[in-house]
Amino acid sequence: MLSNQGYGVFELRSKQFCQLDTFKMERWFPELHMKNRGKKVRPPIAMDIMFDKALGLRYTCTGDEDGTLSLSVVKVDSEGAETKEEHVRKFSAPIAQVTFVAPGHLLVAATWEGAVMYFDYDVHGLSKGIMVYDSMNHDVVTSICPIERLDGHGFCIGTFGKTLLTYKIEGHDCVKQWQRKFRTPVLQIRSFDLTGDGLQDIAVISAGGLHLLQLNDQLVTKHISQKIAPKKN
């Protein structure tokens, strides 16, 4: 839980959510515990967590109201957790949202600064970020969302300028695919299978209501046909 008082973690006990005490926070979530103990707690706005089971590492990314972006690398085992690395980057704008888009990829929405993609954060931390093309040209970035495309990983960006931008990840580049204009500002985006057909749909919440976007059936059929068509020698 994010609040003006910092970070809170809850666990389910007897069908009720109970907040972890200071001892458990320090033992299992040291990266958040240290932020709560600071002389001046920065109000957090965004957080996302990626866990690498193979390495036993937890990547915790947080974004604050004052523009501070933090990425913690935490080693987790049966005895507890220990912060191994802490990477910090300062923006001039509040961090609206952070999300791990794909293995090794971290996407950050820095409101009026646009969106920034950090490739290979597990190797370079926050030292190598690239500005997502065209993300600064539609007013404030309000929301971001990873999507599973037919041809790989991608993501969407929503803006206060009433625009939805969609991108495909190609190697270490973010390639813009299309954009759509709405009548009111875009507030939130979610991507999931709405109809049970195995294809990812996009749900957009704007100031005007809920909008559901589905893939073009003809394009899907064409793409699948190309995939299963026998290759010529």
PDB file of C-alpha atoms in Angstrom:
ATOM      1  CA  MET A   1       0.000   0.000   0.000  1.00  0.00           C
ATOM      2  CA  LEU A   2       1.254   3.470  -0.907  1.00  0.00           C
ATOM      3  CA  SER A   3       0.307   6.497   1.189  1.00  0.00           C
ATOM      4  CA  ASN A   4       1.618   9.854   2.383  1.00  0.00           C
ATOM      5  CA  GLN A   5       3.130   7.990   5.341  1.00  0.00           C
ATOM      6  CA  GLY A   6       5.188   5.721   3.099  1.00  0.00           C
ATOM      7  CA  TYR A   7       4.892   2.024   2.291  1.00  0.00           C
ATOM      8  CA  GLY A   8       2.762  -0.605   3.981  1.00  0.00           C
ATOM      9  CA  VAL A   9       2.705  -4.364   3.338  1.00  0.00           C
ATOM     10  CA  PHE A  10      -0.254  -6.532   4.297  1.00  0.00           C
ATOM     11  CA  GLU A  11      -0.632 -10.300   4.620  1.00  0.00           C
ATOM     12  CA  LEU A  12      -3.780 -12.418   4.734  1.00  0.00           C
ATOM     13  CA  ARG A  13      -4.507 -13.888   8.168  1.00  0.00           C
ATOM     14  CA  SER A  14      -7.775 -15.665   8.959  1.00  0.00           C
ATOM     15  CA  LYS A  15      -9.467 -14.040   5.961  1.00  0.00           C
ATOM     16  CA  GLN A  16      -8.325 -10.577   7.058  1.00  0.00           C
ATOM     17  CA  PHE A  17      -5.519  -8.377   5.802  1.00  0.00           C
ATOM     18  CA  CYS A  18      -3.117  -7.378   8.563  1.00  0.00           C
ATOM     19  CA  GLN A  19      -0.278  -4.903   8.162  1.00  0.00           C
ATOM     20  CA  LEU A  20       3.225  -6.216   8.793  1.00  0.00           C
ATOM     21  CA  ASP A  21       4.942  -4.864  11.876  1.00  0.00           C
ATOM     22  CA  THR A  22       8.325  -3.139  11.854  1.00  0.00           C
ATOM     23  CA  PHE A  23      10.237  -6.359  12.559  1.00  0.00           C
ATOM     24  CA  LYS A  24       8.693  -8.229   9.624  1.00  0.00           C
ATOM     25  CA  MET A  25       9.089  -5.237   7.321  1.00  0.00           C
ATOM     26  CA  GLU A  26      12.792  -5.062   8.144  1.00  0.00           C
ATOM     27  CA  ARG A  27      13.191  -8.816   7.667  1.00  0.00           C
ATOM     28  CA  TRP A  28      11.216  -9.353   4.463  1.00  0.00           C
ATOM     29  CA  PHE A  29      10.987  -5.919   2.824  1.00  0.00           C
ATOM     30  CA  PRO A  30      14.168  -4.056   3.803  1.00  0.00           C
ATOM     31  CA  GLU A  31      14.048  -1.848   0.700  1.00  0.00           C
ATOM     32  CA  LEU A  32      10.667  -0.418   1.761  1.00  0.00           C
ATOM     33  CA  HIS A  33      11.481  -0.392   5.468  1.00  0.00           C
ATOM     34  CA  MET A  34      14.483   1.883   4.909  1.00  0.00           C
ATOM     35  CA  LYS A  35      12.366   4.340   2.917  1.00  0.00           C
ATOM     36  CA  ASN A  36       9.854   4.516   5.774  1.00  0.00           C
ATOM     37  CA  ARG A  37      12.649   5.269   8.261  1.00  0.00           C
ATOM     38  CA  GLY A  38      14.008   8.266   6.379  1.00  0.00           C
ATOM     39  CA  LYS A  39      14.052  11.681   8.045  1.00  0.00           C
ATOM     40  CA  LYS A  40      11.572  12.889   5.465  1.00  0.00           C
ATOM     41  CA  VAL A  41       9.339  10.286   3.868  1.00  0.00           C
ATOM     42  CA  ARG A  42       8.747  11.063   0.197  1.00  0.00           C
ATOM     43  CA  PRO A  43       5.104  10.372  -0.717  1.00  0.00           C
ATOM     44  CA  PRO A  44       5.207   7.373  -3.095  1.00  0.00           C
ATOM     45  CA  ILE A  45       2.959   7.329  -6.146  1.00  0.00           C
ATOM     46  CA  ALA A  46       3.980   4.227  -8.084  1.00  0.00           C
ATOM     47  CA  MET A  47       5.467   0.796  -7.431  1.00  0.00           C
ATOM     48  CA  ASP A  48       6.009  -2.469  -9.271  1.00  0.00           C
ATOM     49  CA  ILE A  49       7.826  -5.679  -8.346  1.00  0.00           C
ATOM     50  CA  MET A  50       9.508  -8.326 -10.492  1.00  0.00           C
ATOM     51  CA  PHE A  51      10.745 -11.581  -8.940  1.00  0.00           C
ATOM     52  CA  ASP A  52      13.422 -13.748 -10.538  1.00  0.00           C
ATOM     53  CA  LYS A  53      12.819 -17.218  -9.072  1.00  0.00           C
ATOM     54  CA  ALA A  54      15.911 -18.725 -10.665  1.00  0.00           C
ATOM     55  CA  LEU A  55      18.241 -16.239  -8.963  1.00  0.00           C
ATOM     56  CA  GLY A  56      16.125 -15.588  -5.886  1.00  0.00           C
ATOM     57  CA  LEU A  57      16.158 -11.856  -6.601  1.00  0.00           C
ATOM     58  CA  ARG A  58      13.365  -9.343  -6.150  1.00  0.00           C
ATOM     59  CA  TYR A  59      13.449  -6.130  -8.165  1.00  0.00           C
ATOM     60  CA  THR A  60      11.409  -3.398  -6.487  1.00  0.00           C
ATOM     61  CA  CYS A  61      10.864  -0.171  -8.398  1.00  0.00           C
ATOM     62  CA  THR A  62       9.239   2.847  -6.752  1.00  0.00           C
ATOM     63  CA  GLY A  63       8.365   6.315  -7.994  1.00  0.00           C
ATOM     64  CA  ASP A  64       7.797   9.308  -5.742  1.00  0.00           C
ATOM     65  CA  GLU A  65       5.904  12.561  -5.903  1.00  0.00           C
ATOM     66  CA  ASP A  66       9.153  14.551  -5.985  1.00  0.00           C
ATOM     67  CA  GLY A  67      10.394  12.708  -9.093  1.00  0.00           C
ATOM     68  CA  THR A  68      12.669  10.201  -7.354  1.00  0.00           C
ATOM     69  CA  LEU A  69      12.873   6.829  -9.108  1.00  0.00           C
ATOM     70  CA  SER A  70      14.389   3.931  -7.148  1.00  0.00           C
ATOM     71  CA  LEU A  71      15.248   0.396  -8.189  1.00  0.00           C
ATOM     72  CA  SER A  72      16.202  -2.034  -5.417  1.00  0.00           C
ATOM     73  CA  VAL A  73      17.782  -5.440  -6.005  1.00  0.00           C
ATOM     74  CA  VAL A  74      16.923  -7.700  -3.070  1.00  0.00           C
ATOM     75  CA  LYS A  75      18.153 -11.230  -2.344  1.00  0.00           C
ATOM     76  CA  VAL A  76      15.370 -13.379  -0.903  1.00  0.00           C
ATOM     77  CA  ASP A  77      15.627 -16.776   0.807  1.00  0.00           C
ATOM     78  CA  SER A  78      13.825 -18.724   3.530  1.00  0.00           C
ATOM     79  CA  GLU A  79      15.511 -16.678   6.256  1.00  0.00           C
ATOM     80  CA  GLY A  80      14.560 -13.245   4.991  1.00  0.00           C
ATOM     81  CA  ALA A  81      15.591 -10.606   2.475  1.00  0.00           C
ATOM     82  CA  GLU A  82      18.656  -8.418   2.024  1.00  0.00           C
ATOM     83  CA  THR A  83      19.074  -5.379  -0.215  1.00  0.00           C
ATOM     84  CA  LYS A  84      22.071  -5.935  -2.490  1.00  0.00           C
ATOM     85  CA  GLU A  85      21.874  -2.877  -4.738  1.00  0.00           C
ATOM     86  CA  GLU A  86      20.011   0.418  -4.816  1.00  0.00           C
ATOM     87  CA  HIS A  87      19.781   2.521  -7.980  1.00  0.00           C
ATOM     88  CA  VAL A  88      18.322   6.027  -7.908  1.00  0.00           C
ATOM     89  CA  ARG A  89      17.426   8.451 -10.682  1.00  0.00           C
ATOM     90  CA  LYS A  90      15.943  11.918 -10.251  1.00  0.00           C
ATOM     91  CA  PHE A  91      13.324  13.386 -12.594  1.00  0.00           C
ATOM     92  CA  SER A  92      11.975  16.918 -12.561  1.00  0.00           C
ATOM     93  CA  ALA A  93       8.427  15.569 -12.775  1.00  0.00           C
ATOM     94  CA  PRO A  94       6.414  13.259 -10.494  1.00  0.00           C
ATOM     95  CA  ILE A  95       6.557   9.561 -11.370  1.00  0.00           C
ATOM     96  CA  ALA A  96       3.018   8.643 -12.394  1.00  0.00           C
ATOM     97  CA  GLN A  97       3.559   4.919 -12.938  1.00  0.00           C
ATOM     98  CA  VAL A  98       6.268   2.245 -13.260  1.00  0.00           C
ATOM     99  CA  THR A  99       5.943  -1.229 -14.742  1.00  0.00           C
ATOM    100  CA  PHE A 100       8.176  -4.136 -15.685  1.00  0.00           C
ATOM    101  CA  VAL A 101       7.183  -4.637 -19.312  1.00  0.00           C
ATOM    102  CA  ALA A 102       9.194  -7.760 -20.135  1.00  0.00           C
ATOM    103  CA  PRO A 103      12.221  -9.623 -18.767  1.00  0.00           C
ATOM    104  CA  GLY A 104      14.927  -6.998 -18.335  1.00  0.00           C
ATOM    105  CA  HIS A 105      12.724  -4.060 -19.401  1.00  0.00           C
ATOM    106  CA  LEU A 106      11.410  -1.339 -17.081  1.00  0.00           C
ATOM    107  CA  LEU A 107       9.025   1.377 -18.301  1.00  0.00           C
ATOM    108  CA  VAL A 108       8.626   4.629 -16.356  1.00  0.00           C
ATOM    109  CA  ALA A 109       5.980   7.327 -16.833  1.00  0.00           C
ATOM    110  CA  ALA A 110       7.380  10.666 -15.664  1.00  0.00           C
ATOM    111  CA  THR A 111       4.260  12.782 -16.317  1.00  0.00           C
ATOM    112  CA  TRP A 112       5.316  15.842 -18.356  1.00  0.00           C
ATOM    113  CA  GLU A 113       8.800  14.442 -19.059  1.00  0.00           C
ATOM    114  CA  GLY A 114       7.262  11.594 -21.047  1.00  0.00           C
ATOM    115  CA  ALA A 115       7.990   7.873 -20.810  1.00  0.00           C
ATOM    116  CA  VAL A 116      11.440   6.320 -20.408  1.00  0.00           C
ATOM    117  CA  MET A 117      12.402   2.696 -21.087  1.00  0.00           C
ATOM    118  CA  TYR A 118      15.278   1.103 -19.189  1.00  0.00           C
ATOM    119  CA  PHE A 119      16.649  -1.929 -21.014  1.00  0.00           C
ATOM    120  CA  ASP A 120      18.676  -4.567 -19.137  1.00  0.00           C
ATOM    121  CA  TYR A 121      17.986  -3.014 -15.737  1.00  0.00           C
ATOM    122  CA  ASP A 122      19.318  -6.219 -14.156  1.00  0.00           C
ATOM    123  CA  VAL A 123      22.740  -5.364 -15.629  1.00  0.00           C
ATOM    124  CA  HIS A 124      22.845  -1.564 -15.919  1.00  0.00           C
ATOM    125  CA  GLY A 125      20.380  -0.495 -13.244  1.00  0.00           C
ATOM    126  CA  LEU A 126      18.959   2.920 -14.154  1.00  0.00           C
ATOM    127  CA  SER A 127      22.017   4.146 -16.053  1.00  0.00           C
ATOM    128  CA  LYS A 128      20.782   3.394 -19.575  1.00  0.00           C
ATOM    129  CA  GLY A 129      17.335   4.785 -20.277  1.00  0.00           C
ATOM    130  CA  ILE A 130      15.905   5.933 -23.597  1.00  0.00           C
ATOM    131  CA  MET A 131      13.048   8.341 -24.152  1.00  0.00           C
ATOM    132  CA  VAL A 132      10.074   6.631 -25.773  1.00  0.00           C
ATOM    133  CA  TYR A 133       9.462   8.283 -29.127  1.00  0.00           C
ATOM    134  CA  ASP A 134       6.535  10.743 -29.260  1.00  0.00           C
ATOM    135  CA  SER A 135       5.596  10.196 -25.601  1.00  0.00           C
ATOM    136  CA  MET A 136       6.266  13.870 -24.739  1.00  0.00           C
ATOM    137  CA  ASN A 137       4.109  15.341 -27.491  1.00  0.00           C
ATOM    138  CA  HIS A 138       0.626  14.640 -26.136  1.00  0.00           C
ATOM    139  CA  ASP A 139       0.577  16.466 -22.805  1.00  0.00           C
ATOM    140  CA  VAL A 140       1.193  14.648 -19.508  1.00  0.00           C
ATOM    141  CA  VAL A 141       1.686  10.862 -19.499  1.00  0.00           C
ATOM    142  CA  THR A 142      -0.995   9.505 -17.177  1.00  0.00           C
ATOM    143  CA  SER A 143      -0.716   5.736 -17.569  1.00  0.00           C
ATOM    144  CA  ILE A 144       1.320   2.898 -19.049  1.00  0.00           C
ATOM    145  CA  CYS A 145       0.489  -0.751 -19.587  1.00  0.00           C
ATOM    146  CA  PRO A 146       2.421  -3.781 -20.915  1.00  0.00           C
ATOM    147  CA  ILE A 147       0.701  -5.745 -23.673  1.00  0.00           C
ATOM    148  CA  GLU A 148       1.310  -9.120 -25.280  1.00  0.00           C
ATOM    149  CA  ARG A 149       1.312  -8.673 -29.035  1.00  0.00           C
ATOM    150  CA  LEU A 150       0.994 -11.394 -31.661  1.00  0.00           C
ATOM    151  CA  ASP A 151       4.584 -10.627 -32.628  1.00  0.00           C
ATOM    152  CA  GLY A 152       6.087 -10.185 -29.155  1.00  0.00           C
ATOM    153  CA  HIS A 153       6.147  -7.745 -26.250  1.00  0.00           C
ATOM    154  CA  GLY A 154       4.808  -4.208 -26.359  1.00  0.00           C
ATOM    155  CA  PHE A 155       3.158  -1.516 -24.286  1.00  0.00           C
ATOM    156  CA  CYS A 156       0.602   1.293 -24.347  1.00  0.00           C
ATOM    157  CA  ILE A 157       0.868   4.874 -23.135  1.00  0.00           C
ATOM    158  CA  GLY A 158      -2.099   7.020 -22.153  1.00  0.00           C
ATOM    159  CA  THR A 159      -1.924  10.806 -21.957  1.00  0.00           C
ATOM    160  CA  PHE A 160      -3.869  13.752 -20.611  1.00  0.00           C
ATOM    161  CA  GLY A 161      -3.855  14.953 -24.206  1.00  0.00           C
ATOM    162  CA  LYS A 162      -6.568  12.359 -24.970  1.00  0.00           C
ATOM    163  CA  THR A 163      -4.191  10.070 -26.881  1.00  0.00           C
ATOM    164  CA  LEU A 164      -3.451   6.352 -26.643  1.00  0.00           C
ATOM    165  CA  LEU A 165      -0.050   5.336 -28.050  1.00  0.00           C
ATOM    166  CA  THR A 166       0.908   1.733 -28.786  1.00  0.00           C
ATOM    167  CA  TYR A 167       4.463   0.421 -29.181  1.00  0.00           C
ATOM    168  CA  LYS A 168       6.292  -2.765 -30.066  1.00  0.00           C
ATOM    169  CA  ILE A 169       9.608  -3.711 -28.455  1.00  0.00           C
ATOM    170  CA  GLU A 170      12.229  -4.649 -31.036  1.00  0.00           C
ATOM    171  CA  GLY A 171      15.560  -5.487 -29.467  1.00  0.00           C
ATOM    172  CA  HIS A 172      16.571  -2.351 -27.572  1.00  0.00           C
ATOM    173  CA  ASP A 173      14.144  -0.050 -29.337  1.00  0.00           C
ATOM    174  CA  CYS A 174      10.521   1.025 -28.843  1.00  0.00           C
ATOM    175  CA  VAL A 175       8.778   1.199 -32.208  1.00  0.00           C
ATOM    176  CA  LYS A 176       5.526   3.117 -32.377  1.00  0.00           C
ATOM    177  CA  GLN A 177       2.756   1.112 -34.067  1.00  0.00           C
ATOM    178  CA  TRP A 178      -0.344   3.286 -33.938  1.00  0.00           C
ATOM    179  CA  GLN A 179      -2.203   5.896 -31.918  1.00  0.00           C
ATOM    180  CA  ARG A 180      -5.824   6.684 -31.214  1.00  0.00           C
ATOM    181  CA  LYS A 181      -7.466   9.910 -30.125  1.00  0.00           C
ATOM    182  CA  PHE A 182     -10.249  10.035 -27.526  1.00  0.00           C
ATOM    183  CA  ARG A 183     -12.634  12.839 -26.660  1.00  0.00           C
ATOM    184  CA  THR A 184     -11.368  13.120 -23.068  1.00  0.00           C
ATOM    185  CA  PRO A 185      -8.049  12.500 -21.230  1.00  0.00           C
ATOM    186  CA  VAL A 186      -6.895   8.897 -20.827  1.00  0.00           C
ATOM    187  CA  LEU A 187      -6.673   7.971 -17.140  1.00  0.00           C
ATOM    188  CA  GLN A 188      -5.841   4.254 -17.004  1.00  0.00           C
ATOM    189  CA  ILE A 189      -5.070   1.346 -19.354  1.00  0.00           C
ATOM    190  CA  ARG A 190      -5.306  -2.407 -18.800  1.00  0.00           C
ATOM    191  CA  SER A 191      -4.640  -5.305 -21.166  1.00  0.00           C
ATOM    192  CA  PHE A 192      -6.141  -8.778 -20.756  1.00  0.00           C
ATOM    193  CA  ASP A 193      -8.222 -11.406 -22.540  1.00  0.00           C
ATOM    194  CA  LEU A 194     -11.785 -10.117 -22.238  1.00  0.00           C
ATOM    195  CA  THR A 195     -13.557 -12.684 -24.421  1.00  0.00           C
ATOM    196  CA  GLY A 196     -11.591 -15.862 -23.724  1.00  0.00           C
ATOM    197  CA  ASP A 197     -10.337 -16.186 -27.296  1.00  0.00           C
ATOM    198  CA  GLY A 198      -6.682 -16.119 -26.270  1.00  0.00           C
ATOM    199  CA  LEU A 199      -6.083 -12.633 -27.677  1.00  0.00           C
ATOM    200  CA  GLN A 200      -5.184  -9.603 -25.580  1.00  0.00           C
ATOM    201  CA  ASP A 201      -7.729  -6.791 -25.574  1.00  0.00           C
ATOM    202  CA  ILE A 202      -7.141  -3.256 -24.306  1.00  0.00           C
ATOM    203  CA  ALA A 203      -9.404  -1.561 -21.769  1.00  0.00           C
ATOM    204  CA  VAL A 204      -9.058   2.218 -21.636  1.00  0.00           C
ATOM    205  CA  ILE A 205     -10.554   4.358 -18.888  1.00  0.00           C
ATOM    206  CA  SER A 206     -10.897   7.977 -19.922  1.00  0.00           C
ATOM    207  CA  ALA A 207     -12.618  10.904 -18.262  1.00  0.00           C
ATOM    208  CA  GLY A 208     -15.560  10.031 -20.499  1.00  0.00           C
ATOM    209  CA  GLY A 209     -15.914   6.382 -19.476  1.00  0.00           C
ATOM    210  CA  LEU A 210     -14.706   2.881 -20.367  1.00  0.00           C
ATOM    211  CA  HIS A 211     -13.548   1.943 -23.879  1.00  0.00           C
ATOM    212  CA  LEU A 212     -12.768  -1.622 -25.010  1.00  0.00           C
ATOM    213  CA  LEU A 213     -10.426  -2.136 -27.952  1.00  0.00           C
ATOM    214  CA  GLN A 214     -10.138  -5.514 -29.670  1.00  0.00           C
ATOM    215  CA  LEU A 215      -7.843  -6.809 -32.375  1.00  0.00           C
ATOM    216  CA  ASN A 216      -8.990  -6.719 -35.977  1.00  0.00           C
ATOM    217  CA  ASP A 217     -10.160 -10.257 -36.841  1.00  0.00           C
ATOM    218  CA  GLN A 218      -8.909 -10.005 -40.416  1.00  0.00           C
ATOM    219  CA  LEU A 219      -5.418  -8.991 -39.290  1.00  0.00           C
ATOM    220  CA  VAL A 220      -5.330 -11.835 -36.759  1.00  0.00           C
ATOM    221  CA  THR A 221      -6.382 -14.371 -39.399  1.00  0.00           C
ATOM    222  CA  LYS A 222      -3.769 -13.060 -41.824  1.00  0.00           C
ATOM    223  CA  HIS A 223      -1.025 -13.191 -39.193  1.00  0.00           C
ATOM    224  CA  ILE A 224      -1.865 -16.757 -38.120  1.00  0.00           C
ATOM    225  CA  SER A 225      -2.122 -17.919 -41.743  1.00  0.00           C
ATOM    226  CA  GLN A 226       1.357 -16.586 -42.417  1.00  0.00           C
ATOM    227  CA  LYS A 227       2.680 -18.379 -39.354  1.00  0.00           C
ATOM    228  CA  ILE A 228       1.269 -21.797 -40.249  1.00  0.00           C
ATOM    229  CA  ALA A 229       1.771 -21.578 -44.022  1.00  0.00           C
ATOM    230  CA  PRO A 230       4.405 -24.058 -45.277  1.00  0.00           C
ATOM    231  CA  LYS A 231       7.683 -22.393 -46.150  1.00  0.00           C
ATOM    232  CA  LYS A 232       8.878 -22.629 -49.722  1.00  0.00           C
ATOM    233  CA  ASN A 233      12.311 -24.088 -50.324  1.00  0.00           C
TER     234      ASN A 233
END
